[in-house]
Amino acid sequence: MEVNTHNQRTTTYNVVGVMKGIEEPDRYVILGNHRDAWIFGAVDPSSASAVMLELTRVLTEYRRETGWSPRRSLVFCSWGSEEYGLVGSQEWVEQFQKQLSNRGIVYLNLDMAIEGNYTVRTKSSPLLYNIGREISKLVPNPDPEEVKAGRSTVFDTWLYRNPDEKRPGYPSPCLNVS
């Protein structure tokens, strides 16, 4: 293998798209992911880039077909120069700090969306731990073998594979669901 690396300063870019909200257009739900990778490029960041691109495609198509609009503005951010130093996202937040502190509702980081076929993993701040759990109860299990075993939702399989989660009050900073 021959590697040719050039250590030089260069310009980096963020790509930001907005789907304007209909009821609260000045409130932002921000989804972000970076484009650059230095290891595991298929997992980090390419899997999340694919998810975000597909999400924007589906929402745009749905809007075109039905006239639907989100309640709040959706801001899709593709960060440049995340590896090494979070440069793209940090500079963007610094530039729009005042607007974001007044109008930002949530930031959903889509980094490493897919890490294999055994589990889906969500991480969040403590106030959001239960959201992943509750959503997983609404998702039908896509694995016929799991359904046959009596685990009809993603939550059922997650609980089966993570028995410690059954303990009352067990904190779940990382929800693993299959």
mmCIF file of C-alpha atoms in Angstrom, residues 112-175:
data_model
loop_
_atom_site.group_PDB
_atom_site.id
_atom_site.type_symbol
_atom_site.label_atom_id
_atom_site.label_comp_id
_atom_site.label_asym_id
_atom_site.label_seq_id
_atom_site.Cartn_x
_atom_site.Cartn_y
_atom_site.Cartn_z
ATOM 1 C CA MET A 112 -22.426 6.033 13.330
ATOM 2 C CA ALA A 113 -26.039 5.186 12.467
ATOM 3 C CA ILE A 114 -25.264 1.567 11.606
ATOM 4 C CA GLU A 115 -22.718 -0.654 13.328
ATOM 5 C CA GLY A 116 -23.737 -4.095 12.131
ATOM 6 C CA ASN A 117 -26.969 -6.032 12.138
ATOM 7 C CA TYR A 118 -27.315 -7.134 15.770
ATOM 8 C CA THR A 119 -28.297 -3.882 17.458
ATOM 9 C CA VAL A 120 -29.304 -0.311 16.978
ATOM 10 C CA ARG A 121 -27.878 1.928 19.654
ATOM 11 C CA THR A 122 -29.086 5.294 20.867
ATOM 12 C CA LYS A 123 -27.285 7.538 23.296
ATOM 13 C CA SER A 124 -28.689 10.654 24.841
ATOM 14 C CA SER A 125 -28.662 13.002 27.754
ATOM 15 C CA PRO A 126 -30.468 11.591 30.816
ATOM 16 C CA LEU A 127 -33.676 13.531 30.153
ATOM 17 C CA LEU A 128 -34.115 11.645 26.878
ATOM 18 C CA TYR A 129 -33.301 8.079 28.031
ATOM 19 C CA ASN A 130 -36.901 6.908 27.948
ATOM 20 C CA ILE A 131 -37.684 8.255 24.476
ATOM 21 C CA GLY A 132 -35.672 5.547 22.705
ATOM 22 C CA ARG A 133 -37.271 2.941 24.914
ATOM 23 C CA GLU A 134 -40.816 4.156 24.201
ATOM 24 C CA ILE A 135 -40.219 4.493 20.458
ATOM 25 C CA SER A 136 -38.797 0.968 20.294
ATOM 26 C CA LYS A 137 -42.123 -0.333 21.648
ATOM 27 C CA LEU A 138 -43.839 1.099 18.561
ATOM 28 C CA VAL A 139 -41.493 -0.451 15.978
ATOM 29 C CA PRO A 140 -42.511 -3.888 14.693
ATOM 30 C CA ASN A 141 -39.680 -6.394 14.896
ATOM 31 C CA PRO A 142 -38.294 -6.904 11.376
ATOM 32 C CA ASP A 143 -36.788 -10.320 12.222
ATOM 33 C CA PRO A 144 -39.266 -13.179 11.607
ATOM 34 C CA GLU A 145 -37.327 -15.467 13.961
ATOM 35 C CA GLU A 146 -37.665 -12.955 16.802
ATOM 36 C CA VAL A 147 -41.390 -12.558 16.116
ATOM 37 C CA LYS A 148 -41.777 -16.342 16.108
ATOM 38 C CA ALA A 149 -40.072 -16.399 19.524
ATOM 39 C CA GLY A 150 -42.719 -14.008 20.871
ATOM 40 C CA ARG A 151 -40.729 -10.781 20.521
ATOM 41 C CA SER A 152 -43.012 -8.744 18.265
ATOM 42 C CA THR A 153 -41.405 -5.324 18.777
ATOM 43 C CA VAL A 154 -37.874 -3.998 18.706
ATOM 44 C CA PHE A 155 -38.286 -3.287 22.426
ATOM 45 C CA ASP A 156 -39.090 -6.944 23.171
ATOM 46 C CA THR A 157 -35.850 -8.145 21.591
ATOM 47 C CA TRP A 158 -33.827 -5.368 23.218
ATOM 48 C CA LEU A 159 -35.176 -6.342 26.634
ATOM 49 C CA TYR A 160 -34.494 -10.025 25.931
ATOM 50 C CA ARG A 161 -30.877 -9.276 25.017
ATOM 51 C CA ASN A 162 -30.347 -6.808 27.888
ATOM 52 C CA PRO A 163 -31.915 -8.450 30.965
ATOM 53 C CA ASP A 164 -30.349 -5.922 33.381
ATOM 54 C CA GLU A 165 -32.707 -3.316 31.934
ATOM 55 C CA LYS A 166 -35.608 -5.047 33.732
ATOM 56 C CA ARG A 167 -34.310 -3.795 37.073
ATOM 57 C CA PRO A 168 -36.462 -0.926 38.402
ATOM 58 C CA GLY A 169 -34.767 2.436 38.109
ATOM 59 C CA TYR A 170 -31.968 1.067 35.953
ATOM 60 C CA PRO A 171 -30.415 4.049 34.132
ATOM 61 C CA SER A 172 -30.071 3.534 30.421
ATOM 62 C CA PRO A 173 -27.621 5.944 28.838
ATOM 63 C CA CYS A 174 -27.282 3.519 25.952
ATOM 64 C CA LEU A 175 -30.331 1.766 24.592
#
